[in-house]
Amino acid sequence: MPAIVVVGSQWGDEGKGKITDFLAQTADVIVRYQGGNNAGHSIAFAGKKFALHSIPSGIFDPSKLSIIANGVVLNPKAVLEELKYLQDNGVDTSGLRISDRAQVLFSFHKIIDGLQEEARGASKIGTTKNGIGPAYVDKFMRSGLRVADLLDKDYLAQRLTAIVEEKNLILTKLYGAEPLDAESLIEEYYGYGQQLKRYVMDTSYQIDKELRKGKKVLFEGAQGVMLDIDHGTYPYVTSSNPVGGGATIGAGVGPSKIQEVLGVCKAYCSRVGEGPFPTEQNNQIGDKIREIAHEYGVTTGRPRRIGWFDAVVMRHAVRVSGLTKLSVNCLDVFSGFETVKICVAYKLRGETIKYYPASLQDLYEAEPIYEELLGWSEDITGVTRLEDLPANALNYLKRLAELTGLEIATFAVGPERDATVVLKDLWEIASSEVIVNA
Ligand code: GDP
Ligand code: IMO
Ligand code: MG
């Protein structure tokens, strides 16, 4: 103990990887608990830049455990490639651990994701086409395989033969696609299992052991609250639970072990893929922010849709994710803006609403009600203390804190590790909240 969960509080890409990497410097264990290689987490330090997809953002320090937990859908081929990429760039990846209970994401999941998206036509979700949805479907259908199964060749062969038979019907009859060859898949995935087996263990047991030793555990969410399968803009969501509570199921720890849930957000919003986005600025403002902040997907390279900060979304995130503190990234992006806007409520068919509606139709019709604040002209990329911010930037941060009801733990003025300014020592706070008998 203690444990902190880092969660995205918008539509993903809030800078979770950067904040995780930052907090990981003083953590002992870093755990990815859901999603898969749909995530793209960028990290920059010491003049180097990395993009991580499945491997936790704590991997840069081999003295720490970096755990891919049971809630993740793990593409073994992609993980091996990511390991190679890290090793080729001088990273000692020996701290990696992989849950024996993580679901395996197979190449056919990726194929099916692509075919399903194509079949959806104009109503496509805009997935990353990495097979995330189909892999979680198989998990919940109880027809998936887990990492432990890759290590048992007979069981793998028996199950994969049956799975491939069913997938081939779907591929050939439904989509007119090429059938799969079970034999070569068995060899391929058994081979991946052999390459990964040195990392495989019961990670829930290990996390519990570390917590009992008093170690600091950091849970790294992927995606964001608005992409959550239960609490996001369904069906324009991902297939897992990025919310804070997802960490308990996705890593096999009880909720009583977690003290702090840090909501990461940007000073504005972004979204990749389809679906409602009430504060979207599909105009020069959005283009300007996209270019200043290089808002292009880390995983797919797609331009991100941009919008003003949405306090309605944030309050939804505070509630469904149980956020206790806030990390605000990308404050530097607004330097040079005469004014900046914050959405404080929506107007829906003549009525003012302060909650995020479930109905897609309501969301498409909802018009943001904005508050306009004065911007600032100063370059703030070198700021290291709150008191050095221009008055209007400080004002903006204060307003975000007021509207979300959260204390700001960090704000950031650049993508680099040292561009994060700490206002609250989260480990100290979390340590003071530990329930000894939990
Ligand atoms: P994640 O998926 O939540 O880890 O976020 P991504 O890495 O996908 O996207 C965040 C983007 O914002 C990356 O390009 C980061 O380098 C960048 N970024 C993060 N924090 C800041 C910041 O404070 N200022 C600026 N200008 N860029 C930032
Ligand atoms: P990180 O962890 C932003 C989006 C996709 C699509 C929807 C479903 O980097 O914040 P999926 O492939 O998961 O079935 O796609 O979710 N999406 C993300 N958007 N950041 C991510 O991860 C995302 N992961 C998935 O664009 O709209
Ligand atoms: Mg990302």
XYZ file of C-alpha atoms and ligand atoms in Angstrom, residues 11-14 16 38-41 113 125-129 132-133 222-223 227 237-238 272-274 302, ligand 2:
53
model
C -12.158 10.397 -24.625
C -8.629 9.056 -24.211
C -5.290 10.635 -25.121
C -5.348 12.938 -22.107
C -2.134 9.262 -19.095
C -5.614 0.143 -29.062
C -3.936 2.439 -26.518
C -1.125 4.759 -27.521
C 0.706 6.360 -24.617
C -12.662 -6.028 -36.292
C -17.426 3.095 -34.706
C -14.046 4.174 -35.983
C -12.193 1.509 -33.989
C -8.427 1.205 -34.060
C -8.970 -2.086 -35.942
C -10.221 -5.225 -29.231
C -14.012 -5.626 -29.486
C -6.044 3.192 -21.017
C -8.698 5.027 -23.069
C -14.990 5.443 -24.053
C -16.898 3.339 -27.078
C -14.257 0.712 -26.548
C -10.544 9.916 -32.253
C -13.145 7.850 -34.043
C -16.850 8.439 -34.452
C -5.634 9.745 -37.424
P -5.401 5.780 -25.104
O -5.105 4.783 -24.020
C -8.276 7.486 -27.852
C -11.243 4.778 -29.538
C -11.202 4.483 -31.016
C -12.687 4.300 -31.282
C -13.163 3.580 -30.032
C -13.221 2.061 -30.167
O -4.253 6.112 -25.971
O -6.090 6.960 -24.537
P -11.369 0.169 -30.209
O -10.205 -0.055 -31.131
O -10.986 0.313 -28.777
O -12.461 -0.830 -30.390
O -12.003 1.571 -30.697
O -12.243 3.922 -29.011
N -9.998 4.508 -28.801
C -9.189 5.460 -28.338
N -9.240 6.796 -28.484
N -7.295 6.920 -27.101
C -7.261 5.579 -26.933
O -6.408 4.987 -26.070
C -8.208 4.783 -27.592
N -8.437 3.458 -27.662
C -9.541 3.293 -28.398
O -10.655 5.551 -31.734
O -13.317 5.544 -31.323
